[in-house]
mmCIF file of N, CA, C and O in Angstrom:
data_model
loop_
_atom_site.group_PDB
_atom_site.id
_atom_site.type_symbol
_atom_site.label_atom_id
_atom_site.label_comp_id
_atom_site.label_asym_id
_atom_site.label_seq_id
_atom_site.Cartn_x
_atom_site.Cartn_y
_atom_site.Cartn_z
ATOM 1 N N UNK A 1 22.665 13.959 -14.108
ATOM 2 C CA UNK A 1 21.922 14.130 -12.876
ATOM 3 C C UNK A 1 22.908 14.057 -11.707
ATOM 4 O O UNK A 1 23.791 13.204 -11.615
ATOM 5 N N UNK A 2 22.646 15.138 -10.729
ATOM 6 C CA UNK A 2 23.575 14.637 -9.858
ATOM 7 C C UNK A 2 23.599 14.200 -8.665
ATOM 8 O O UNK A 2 22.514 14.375 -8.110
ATOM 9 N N UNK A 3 24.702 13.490 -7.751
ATOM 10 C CA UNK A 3 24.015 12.582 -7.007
ATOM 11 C C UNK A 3 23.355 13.283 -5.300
ATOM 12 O O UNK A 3 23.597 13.997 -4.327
ATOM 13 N N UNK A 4 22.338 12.336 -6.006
ATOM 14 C CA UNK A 4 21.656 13.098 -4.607
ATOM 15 C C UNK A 4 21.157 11.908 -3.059
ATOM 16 O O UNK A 4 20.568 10.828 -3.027
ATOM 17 N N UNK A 5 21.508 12.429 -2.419
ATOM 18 C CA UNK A 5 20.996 11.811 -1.068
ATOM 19 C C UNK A 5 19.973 12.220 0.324
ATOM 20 O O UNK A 5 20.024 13.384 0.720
ATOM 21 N N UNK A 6 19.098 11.273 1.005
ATOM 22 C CA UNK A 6 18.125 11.631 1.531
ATOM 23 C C UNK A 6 17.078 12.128 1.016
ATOM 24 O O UNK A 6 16.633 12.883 1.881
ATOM 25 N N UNK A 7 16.209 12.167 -0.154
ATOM 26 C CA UNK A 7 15.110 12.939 -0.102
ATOM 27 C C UNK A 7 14.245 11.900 0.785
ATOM 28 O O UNK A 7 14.309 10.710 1.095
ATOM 29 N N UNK A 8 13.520 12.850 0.987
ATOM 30 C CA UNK A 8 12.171 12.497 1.755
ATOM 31 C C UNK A 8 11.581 12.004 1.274
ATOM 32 O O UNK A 8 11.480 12.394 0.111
ATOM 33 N N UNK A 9 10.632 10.695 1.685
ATOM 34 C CA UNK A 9 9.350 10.480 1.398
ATOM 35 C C UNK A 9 8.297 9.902 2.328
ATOM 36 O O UNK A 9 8.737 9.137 3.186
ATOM 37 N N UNK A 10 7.034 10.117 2.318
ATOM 38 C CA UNK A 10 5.840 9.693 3.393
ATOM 39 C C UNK A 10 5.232 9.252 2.384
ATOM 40 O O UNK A 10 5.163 9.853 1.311
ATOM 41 N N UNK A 11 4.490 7.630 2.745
ATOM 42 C CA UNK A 11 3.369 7.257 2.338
ATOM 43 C C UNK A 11 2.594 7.067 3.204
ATOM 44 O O UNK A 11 2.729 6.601 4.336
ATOM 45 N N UNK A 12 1.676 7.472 2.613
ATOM 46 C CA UNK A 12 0.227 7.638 3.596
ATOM 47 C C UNK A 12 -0.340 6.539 3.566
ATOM 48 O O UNK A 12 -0.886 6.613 2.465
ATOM 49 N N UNK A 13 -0.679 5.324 4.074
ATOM 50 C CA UNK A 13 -1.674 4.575 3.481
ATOM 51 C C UNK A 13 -2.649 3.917 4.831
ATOM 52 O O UNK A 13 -2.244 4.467 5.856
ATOM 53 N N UNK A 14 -3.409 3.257 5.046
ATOM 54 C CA UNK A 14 -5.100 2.791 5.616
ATOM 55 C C UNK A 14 -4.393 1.118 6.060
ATOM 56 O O UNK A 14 -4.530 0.158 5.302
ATOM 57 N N UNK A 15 -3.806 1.046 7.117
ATOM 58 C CA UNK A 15 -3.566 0.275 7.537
ATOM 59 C C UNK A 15 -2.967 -0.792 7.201
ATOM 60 O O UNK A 15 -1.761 -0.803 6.954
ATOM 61 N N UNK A 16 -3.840 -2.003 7.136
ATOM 62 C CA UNK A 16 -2.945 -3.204 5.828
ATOM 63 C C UNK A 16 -3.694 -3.570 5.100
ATOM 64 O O UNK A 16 -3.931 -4.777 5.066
ATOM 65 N N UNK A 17 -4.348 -2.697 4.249
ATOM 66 C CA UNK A 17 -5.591 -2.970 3.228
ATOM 67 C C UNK A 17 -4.784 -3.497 2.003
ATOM 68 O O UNK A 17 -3.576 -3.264 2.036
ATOM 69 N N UNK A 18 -5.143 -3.993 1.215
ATOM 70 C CA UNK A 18 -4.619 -4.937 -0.237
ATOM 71 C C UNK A 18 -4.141 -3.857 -0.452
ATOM 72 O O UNK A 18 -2.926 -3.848 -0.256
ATOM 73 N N UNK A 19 -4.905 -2.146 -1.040
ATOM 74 C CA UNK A 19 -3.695 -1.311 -1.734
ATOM 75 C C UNK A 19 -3.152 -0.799 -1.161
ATOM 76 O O UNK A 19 -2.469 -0.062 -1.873
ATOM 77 N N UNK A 20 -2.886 -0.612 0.111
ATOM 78 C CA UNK A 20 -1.678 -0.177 0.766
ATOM 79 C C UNK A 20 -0.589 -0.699 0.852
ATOM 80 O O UNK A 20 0.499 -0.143 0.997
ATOM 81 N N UNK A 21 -0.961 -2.431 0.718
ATOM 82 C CA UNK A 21 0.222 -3.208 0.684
ATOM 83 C C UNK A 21 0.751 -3.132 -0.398
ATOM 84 O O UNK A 21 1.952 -3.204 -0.658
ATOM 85 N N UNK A 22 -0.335 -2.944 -1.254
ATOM 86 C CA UNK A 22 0.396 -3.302 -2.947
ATOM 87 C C UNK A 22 1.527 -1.713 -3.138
ATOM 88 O O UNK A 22 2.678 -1.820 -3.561
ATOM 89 N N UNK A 23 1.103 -0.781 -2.865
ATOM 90 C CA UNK A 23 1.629 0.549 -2.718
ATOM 91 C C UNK A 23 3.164 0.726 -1.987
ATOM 92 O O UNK A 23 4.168 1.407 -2.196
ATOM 93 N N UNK A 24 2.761 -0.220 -1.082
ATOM 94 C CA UNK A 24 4.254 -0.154 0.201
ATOM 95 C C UNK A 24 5.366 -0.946 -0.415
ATOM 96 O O UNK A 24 6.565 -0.718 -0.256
ATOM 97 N N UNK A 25 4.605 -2.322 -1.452
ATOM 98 C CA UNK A 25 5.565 -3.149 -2.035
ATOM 99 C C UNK A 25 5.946 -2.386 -3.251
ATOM 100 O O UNK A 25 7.156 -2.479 -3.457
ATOM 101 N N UNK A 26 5.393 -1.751 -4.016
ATOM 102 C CA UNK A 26 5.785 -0.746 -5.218
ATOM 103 C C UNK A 26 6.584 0.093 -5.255
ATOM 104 O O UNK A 26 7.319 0.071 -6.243
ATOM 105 N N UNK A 27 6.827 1.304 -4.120
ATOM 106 C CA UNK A 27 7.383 2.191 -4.023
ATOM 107 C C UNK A 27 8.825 1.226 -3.527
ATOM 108 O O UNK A 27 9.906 1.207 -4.117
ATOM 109 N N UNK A 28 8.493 0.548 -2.414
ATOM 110 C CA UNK A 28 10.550 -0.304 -2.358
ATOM 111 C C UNK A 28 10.773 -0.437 -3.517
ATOM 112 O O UNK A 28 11.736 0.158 -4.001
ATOM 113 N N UNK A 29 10.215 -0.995 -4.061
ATOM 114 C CA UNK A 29 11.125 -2.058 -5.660
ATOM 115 C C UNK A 29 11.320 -1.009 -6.214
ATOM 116 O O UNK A 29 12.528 -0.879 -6.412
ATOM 117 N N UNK A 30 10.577 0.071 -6.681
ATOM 118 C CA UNK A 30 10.937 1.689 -7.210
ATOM 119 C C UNK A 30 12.089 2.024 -6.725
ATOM 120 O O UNK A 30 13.114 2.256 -7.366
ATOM 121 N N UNK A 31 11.871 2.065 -5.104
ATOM 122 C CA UNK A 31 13.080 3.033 -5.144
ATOM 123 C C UNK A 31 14.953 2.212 -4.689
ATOM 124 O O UNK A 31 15.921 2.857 -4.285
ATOM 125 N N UNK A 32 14.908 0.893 -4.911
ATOM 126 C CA UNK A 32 15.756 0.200 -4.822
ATOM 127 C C UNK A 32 16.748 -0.030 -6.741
ATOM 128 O O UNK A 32 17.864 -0.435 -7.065
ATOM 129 N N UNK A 33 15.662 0.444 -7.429
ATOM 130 C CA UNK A 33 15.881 0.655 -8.734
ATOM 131 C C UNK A 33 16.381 1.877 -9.055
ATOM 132 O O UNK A 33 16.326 2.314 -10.204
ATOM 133 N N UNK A 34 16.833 2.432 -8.205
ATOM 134 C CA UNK A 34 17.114 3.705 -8.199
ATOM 135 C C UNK A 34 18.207 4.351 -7.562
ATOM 136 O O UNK A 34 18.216 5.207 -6.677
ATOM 137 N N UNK A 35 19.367 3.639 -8.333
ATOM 138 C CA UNK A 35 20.991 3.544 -7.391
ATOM 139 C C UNK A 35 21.404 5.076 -7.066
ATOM 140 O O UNK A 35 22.011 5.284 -6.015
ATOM 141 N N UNK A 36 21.136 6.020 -7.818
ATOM 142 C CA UNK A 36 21.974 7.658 -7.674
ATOM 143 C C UNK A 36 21.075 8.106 -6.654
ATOM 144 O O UNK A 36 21.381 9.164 -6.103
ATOM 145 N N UNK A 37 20.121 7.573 -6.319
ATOM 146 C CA UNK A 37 19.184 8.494 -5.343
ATOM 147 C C UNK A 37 18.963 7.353 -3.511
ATOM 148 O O UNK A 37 18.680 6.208 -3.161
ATOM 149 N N UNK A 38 19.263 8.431 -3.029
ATOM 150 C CA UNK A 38 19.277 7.641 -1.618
ATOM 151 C C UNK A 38 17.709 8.253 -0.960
ATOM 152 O O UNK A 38 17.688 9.415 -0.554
ATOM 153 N N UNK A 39 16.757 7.615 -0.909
ATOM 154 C CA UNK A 39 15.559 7.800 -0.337
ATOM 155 C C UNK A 39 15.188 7.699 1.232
ATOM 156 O O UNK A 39 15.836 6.825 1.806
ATOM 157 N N UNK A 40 14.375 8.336 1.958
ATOM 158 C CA UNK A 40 14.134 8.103 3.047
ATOM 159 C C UNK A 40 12.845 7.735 3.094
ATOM 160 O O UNK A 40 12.230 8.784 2.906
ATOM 161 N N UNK A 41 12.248 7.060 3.202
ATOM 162 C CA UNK A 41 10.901 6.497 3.102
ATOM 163 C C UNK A 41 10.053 5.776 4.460
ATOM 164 O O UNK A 41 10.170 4.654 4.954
ATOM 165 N N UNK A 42 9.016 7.124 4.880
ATOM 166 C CA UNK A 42 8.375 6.698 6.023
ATOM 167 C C UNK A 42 7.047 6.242 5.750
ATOM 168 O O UNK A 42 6.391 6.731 4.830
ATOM 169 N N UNK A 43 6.665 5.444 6.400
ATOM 170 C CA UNK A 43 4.938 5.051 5.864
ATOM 171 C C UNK A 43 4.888 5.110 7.294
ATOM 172 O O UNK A 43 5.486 4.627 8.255
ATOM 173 N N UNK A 44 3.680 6.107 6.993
ATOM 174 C CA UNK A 44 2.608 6.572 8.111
ATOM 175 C C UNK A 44 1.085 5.726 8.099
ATOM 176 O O UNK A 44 0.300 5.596 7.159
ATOM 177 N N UNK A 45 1.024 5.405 8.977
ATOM 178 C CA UNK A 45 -0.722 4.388 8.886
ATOM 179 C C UNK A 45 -1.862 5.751 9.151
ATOM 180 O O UNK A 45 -1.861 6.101 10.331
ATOM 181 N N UNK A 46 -2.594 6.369 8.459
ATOM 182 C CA UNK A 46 -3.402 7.445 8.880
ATOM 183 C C UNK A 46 -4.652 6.839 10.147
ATOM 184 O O UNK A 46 -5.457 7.581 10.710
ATOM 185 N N UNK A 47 -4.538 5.438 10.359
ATOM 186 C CA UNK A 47 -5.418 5.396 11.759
ATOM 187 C C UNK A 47 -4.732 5.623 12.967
ATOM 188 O O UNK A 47 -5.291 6.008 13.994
ATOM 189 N N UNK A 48 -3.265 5.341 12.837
ATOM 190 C CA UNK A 48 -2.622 5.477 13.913
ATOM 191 C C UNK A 48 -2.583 7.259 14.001
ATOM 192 O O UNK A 48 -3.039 7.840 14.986
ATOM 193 N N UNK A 49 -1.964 8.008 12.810
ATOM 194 C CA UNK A 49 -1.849 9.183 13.071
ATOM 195 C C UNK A 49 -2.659 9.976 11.914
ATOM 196 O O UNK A 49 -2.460 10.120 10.708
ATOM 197 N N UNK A 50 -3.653 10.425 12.804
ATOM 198 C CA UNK A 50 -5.266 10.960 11.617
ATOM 199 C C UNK A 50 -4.599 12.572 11.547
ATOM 200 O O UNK A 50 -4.547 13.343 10.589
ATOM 201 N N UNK A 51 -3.954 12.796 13.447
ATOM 202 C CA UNK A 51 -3.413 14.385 12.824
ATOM 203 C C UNK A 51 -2.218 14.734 11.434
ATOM 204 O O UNK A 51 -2.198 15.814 10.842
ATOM 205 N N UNK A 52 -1.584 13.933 11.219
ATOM 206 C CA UNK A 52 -0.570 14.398 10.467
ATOM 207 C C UNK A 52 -0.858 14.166 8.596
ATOM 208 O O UNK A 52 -0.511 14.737 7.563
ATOM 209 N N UNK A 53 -1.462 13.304 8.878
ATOM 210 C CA UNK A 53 -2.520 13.281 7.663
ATOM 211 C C UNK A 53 -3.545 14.578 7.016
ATOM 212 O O UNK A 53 -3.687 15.037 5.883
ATOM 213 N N UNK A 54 -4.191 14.907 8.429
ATOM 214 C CA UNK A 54 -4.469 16.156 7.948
ATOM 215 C C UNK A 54 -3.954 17.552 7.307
ATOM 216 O O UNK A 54 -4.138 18.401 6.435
ATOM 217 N N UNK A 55 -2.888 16.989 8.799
ATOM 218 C CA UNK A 55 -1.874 17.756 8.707
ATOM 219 C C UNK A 55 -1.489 18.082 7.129
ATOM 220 O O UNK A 55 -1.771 19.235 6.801
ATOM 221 N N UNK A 56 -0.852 17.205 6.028
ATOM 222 C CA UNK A 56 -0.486 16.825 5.014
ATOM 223 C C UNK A 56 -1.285 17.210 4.193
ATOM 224 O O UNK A 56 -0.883 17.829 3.209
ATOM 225 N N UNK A 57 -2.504 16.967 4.366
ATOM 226 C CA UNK A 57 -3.616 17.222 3.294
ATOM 227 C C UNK A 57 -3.767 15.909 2.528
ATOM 228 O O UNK A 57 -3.830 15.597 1.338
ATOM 229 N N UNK A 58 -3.804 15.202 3.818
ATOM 230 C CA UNK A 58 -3.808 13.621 2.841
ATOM 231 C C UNK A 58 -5.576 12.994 2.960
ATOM 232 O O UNK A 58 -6.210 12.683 3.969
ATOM 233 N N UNK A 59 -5.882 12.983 1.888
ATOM 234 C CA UNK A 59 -7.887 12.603 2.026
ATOM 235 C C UNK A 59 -7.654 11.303 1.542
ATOM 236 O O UNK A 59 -8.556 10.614 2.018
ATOM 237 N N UNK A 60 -6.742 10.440 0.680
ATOM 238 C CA UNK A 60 -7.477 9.194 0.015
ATOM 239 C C UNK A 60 -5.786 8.593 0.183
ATOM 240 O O UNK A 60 -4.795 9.172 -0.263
ATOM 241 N N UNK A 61 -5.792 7.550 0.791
ATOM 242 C CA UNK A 61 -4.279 6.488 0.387
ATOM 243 C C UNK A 61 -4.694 5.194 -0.493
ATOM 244 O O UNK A 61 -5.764 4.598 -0.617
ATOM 245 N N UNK A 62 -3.982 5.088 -0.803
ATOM 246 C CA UNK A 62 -2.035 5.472 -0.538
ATOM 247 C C UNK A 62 -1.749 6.787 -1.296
ATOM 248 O O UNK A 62 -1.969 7.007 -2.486
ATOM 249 N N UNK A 63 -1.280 7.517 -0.488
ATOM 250 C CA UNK A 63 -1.020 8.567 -1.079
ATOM 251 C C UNK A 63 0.807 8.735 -0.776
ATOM 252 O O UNK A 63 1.142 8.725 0.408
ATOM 253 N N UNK A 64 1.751 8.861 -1.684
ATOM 254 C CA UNK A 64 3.218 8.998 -1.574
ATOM 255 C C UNK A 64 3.289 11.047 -1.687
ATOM 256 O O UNK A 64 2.611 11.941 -2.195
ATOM 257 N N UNK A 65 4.110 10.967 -1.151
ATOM 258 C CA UNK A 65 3.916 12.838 -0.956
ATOM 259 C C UNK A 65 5.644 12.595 -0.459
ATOM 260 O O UNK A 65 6.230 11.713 0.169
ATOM 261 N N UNK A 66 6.089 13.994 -1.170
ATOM 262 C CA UNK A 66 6.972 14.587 -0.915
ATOM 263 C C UNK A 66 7.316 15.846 -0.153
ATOM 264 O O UNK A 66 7.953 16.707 -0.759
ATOM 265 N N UNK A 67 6.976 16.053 1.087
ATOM 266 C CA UNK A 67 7.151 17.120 1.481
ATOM 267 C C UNK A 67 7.737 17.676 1.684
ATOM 268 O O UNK A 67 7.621 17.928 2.884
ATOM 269 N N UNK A 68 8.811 18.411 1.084
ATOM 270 C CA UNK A 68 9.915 19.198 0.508
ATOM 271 C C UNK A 68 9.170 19.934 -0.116
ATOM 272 O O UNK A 68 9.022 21.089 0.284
ATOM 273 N N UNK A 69 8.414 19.420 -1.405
ATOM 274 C CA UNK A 69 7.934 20.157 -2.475
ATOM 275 C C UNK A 69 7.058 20.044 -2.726
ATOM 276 O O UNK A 69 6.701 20.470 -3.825
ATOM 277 N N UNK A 70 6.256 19.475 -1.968
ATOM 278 C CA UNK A 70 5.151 19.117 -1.873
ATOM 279 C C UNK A 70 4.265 18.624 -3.454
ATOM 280 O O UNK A 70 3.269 19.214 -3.872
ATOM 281 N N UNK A 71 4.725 17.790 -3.930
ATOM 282 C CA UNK A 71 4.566 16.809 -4.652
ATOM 283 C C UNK A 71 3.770 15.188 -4.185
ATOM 284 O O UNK A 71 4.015 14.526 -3.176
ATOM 285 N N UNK A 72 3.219 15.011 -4.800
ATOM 286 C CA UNK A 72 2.210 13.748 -4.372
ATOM 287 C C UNK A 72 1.683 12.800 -5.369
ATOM 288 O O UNK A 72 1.206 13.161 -6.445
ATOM 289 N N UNK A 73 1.770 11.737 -5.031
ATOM 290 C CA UNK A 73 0.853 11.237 -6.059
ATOM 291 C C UNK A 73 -0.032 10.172 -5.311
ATOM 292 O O UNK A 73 -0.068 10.147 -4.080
ATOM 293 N N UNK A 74 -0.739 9.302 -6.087
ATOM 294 C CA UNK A 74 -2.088 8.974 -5.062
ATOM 295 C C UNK A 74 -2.379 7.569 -6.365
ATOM 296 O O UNK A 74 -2.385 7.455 -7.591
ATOM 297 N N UNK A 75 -2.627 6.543 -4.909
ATOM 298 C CA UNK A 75 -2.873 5.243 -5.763
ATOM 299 C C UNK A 75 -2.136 4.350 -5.297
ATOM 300 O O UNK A 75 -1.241 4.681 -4.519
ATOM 301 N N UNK A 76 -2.340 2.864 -5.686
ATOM 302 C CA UNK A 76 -1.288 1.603 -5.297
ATOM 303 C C UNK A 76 -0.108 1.911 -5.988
ATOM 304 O O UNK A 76 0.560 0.880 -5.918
ATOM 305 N N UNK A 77 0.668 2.948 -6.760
ATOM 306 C CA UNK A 77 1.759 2.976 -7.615
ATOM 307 C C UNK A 77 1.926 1.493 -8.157
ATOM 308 O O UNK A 77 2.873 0.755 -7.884
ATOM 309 N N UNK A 78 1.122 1.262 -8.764
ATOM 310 C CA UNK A 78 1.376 0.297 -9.761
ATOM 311 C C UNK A 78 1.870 0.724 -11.128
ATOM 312 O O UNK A 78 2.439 -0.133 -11.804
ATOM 313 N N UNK A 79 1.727 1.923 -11.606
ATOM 314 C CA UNK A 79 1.884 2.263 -12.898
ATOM 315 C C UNK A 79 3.096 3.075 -12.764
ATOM 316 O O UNK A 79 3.154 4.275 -12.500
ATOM 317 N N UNK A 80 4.649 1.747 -13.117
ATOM 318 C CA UNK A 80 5.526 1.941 -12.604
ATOM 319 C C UNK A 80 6.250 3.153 -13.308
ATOM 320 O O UNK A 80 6.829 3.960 -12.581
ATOM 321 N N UNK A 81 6.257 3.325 -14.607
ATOM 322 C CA UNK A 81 6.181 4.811 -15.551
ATOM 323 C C UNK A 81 5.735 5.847 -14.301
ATOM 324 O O UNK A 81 6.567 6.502 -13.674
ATOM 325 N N UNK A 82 4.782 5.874 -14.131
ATOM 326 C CA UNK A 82 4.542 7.119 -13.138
ATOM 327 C C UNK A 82 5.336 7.296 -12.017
ATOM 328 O O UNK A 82 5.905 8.361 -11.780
ATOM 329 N N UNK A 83 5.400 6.400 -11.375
ATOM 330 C CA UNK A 83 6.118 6.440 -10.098
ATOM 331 C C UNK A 83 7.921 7.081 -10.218
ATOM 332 O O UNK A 83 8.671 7.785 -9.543
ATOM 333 N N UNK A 84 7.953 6.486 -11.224
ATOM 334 C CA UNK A 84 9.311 7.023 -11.806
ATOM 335 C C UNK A 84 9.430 8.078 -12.206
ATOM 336 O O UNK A 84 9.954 8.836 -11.391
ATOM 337 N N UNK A 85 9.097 8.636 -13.411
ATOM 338 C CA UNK A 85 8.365 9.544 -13.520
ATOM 339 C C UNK A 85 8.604 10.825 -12.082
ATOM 340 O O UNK A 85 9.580 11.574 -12.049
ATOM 341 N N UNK A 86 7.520 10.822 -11.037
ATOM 342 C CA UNK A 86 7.572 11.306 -10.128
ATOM 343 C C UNK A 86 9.069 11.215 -8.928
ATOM 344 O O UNK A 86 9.343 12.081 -8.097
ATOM 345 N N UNK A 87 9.649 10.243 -9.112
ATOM 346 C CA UNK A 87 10.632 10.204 -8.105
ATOM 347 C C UNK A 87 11.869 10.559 -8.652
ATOM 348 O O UNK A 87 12.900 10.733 -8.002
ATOM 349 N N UNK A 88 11.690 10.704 -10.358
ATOM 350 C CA UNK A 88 13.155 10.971 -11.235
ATOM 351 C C UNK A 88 12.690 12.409 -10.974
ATOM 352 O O UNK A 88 13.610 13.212 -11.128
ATOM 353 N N UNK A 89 11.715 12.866 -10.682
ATOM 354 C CA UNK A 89 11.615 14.358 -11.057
ATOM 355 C C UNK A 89 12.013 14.985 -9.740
ATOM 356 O O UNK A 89 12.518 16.096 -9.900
ATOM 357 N N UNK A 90 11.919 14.545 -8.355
ATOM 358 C CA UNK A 90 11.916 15.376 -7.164
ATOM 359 C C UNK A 90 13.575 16.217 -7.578
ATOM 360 O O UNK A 90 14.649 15.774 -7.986
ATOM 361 N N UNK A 91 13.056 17.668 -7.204
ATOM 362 C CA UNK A 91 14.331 18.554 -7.478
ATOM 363 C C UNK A 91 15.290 18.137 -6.353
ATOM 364 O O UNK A 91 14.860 17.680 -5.294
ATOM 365 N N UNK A 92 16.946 18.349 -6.670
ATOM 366 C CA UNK A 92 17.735 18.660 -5.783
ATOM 367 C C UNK A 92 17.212 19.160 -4.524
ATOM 368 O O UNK A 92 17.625 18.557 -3.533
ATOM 369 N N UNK A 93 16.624 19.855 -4.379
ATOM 370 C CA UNK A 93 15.982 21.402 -3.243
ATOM 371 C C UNK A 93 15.357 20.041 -1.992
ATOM 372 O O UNK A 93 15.224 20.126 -0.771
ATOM 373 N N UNK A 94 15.121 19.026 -2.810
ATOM 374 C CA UNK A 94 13.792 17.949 -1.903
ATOM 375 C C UNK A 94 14.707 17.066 -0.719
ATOM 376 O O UNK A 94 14.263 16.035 -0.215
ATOM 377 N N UNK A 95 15.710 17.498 -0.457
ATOM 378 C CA UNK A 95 16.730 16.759 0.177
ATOM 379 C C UNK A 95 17.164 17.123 1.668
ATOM 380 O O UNK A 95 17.905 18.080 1.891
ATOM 381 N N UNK A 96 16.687 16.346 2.620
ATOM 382 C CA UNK A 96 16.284 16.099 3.795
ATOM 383 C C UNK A 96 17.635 17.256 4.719
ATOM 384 O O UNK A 96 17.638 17.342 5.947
#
């Protein structure tokens, strides 16, 4: 794999609700586990900004989205297989 730096990421999530928090704490520990890849990771609150959400096509948080490639996944990322999964997969191309 090779090394890659900056991809993008937005999480969407509903203020400071239990799964947003649990979501916001999931995706760090994910992506701190994750030495070859340098992440950029913005969390957006969709009350503060309802346009860009739309914008996004974001209906339910926590939603983590890649917009590069528009890749997403949706949930507290607790199911740390997945999350991985999804963040081992973002292509080269996803890079800021």
């Amino acid at each position: 794999m090779p090394f890659v730096t900056g991809v993008r990421l937005c999480l969407f999530v509903a203020n400071d609700s239990p799964r947003s928090i649990i979501a916001i704490e999931n995706v760090r520990r994910a992506l701190e586990d994750l030495p070859l890849r340098t992440f950029e990771l913005e969390i957006i609150n969709v009350f503060d900004d309802p346009d860009r959400a739309l914008a996004a096509r974001v209906l339910v948080t926590p939603t983590l989205l890649a917009p590069q490639c528009a890749r997403r996944i949706v949930g507290d990322l607790s199911e740390k297989a997945q999350l991985d999964y999804f963040l081992l997969g973002l292509p080269v191309d996803a890079v800021v």
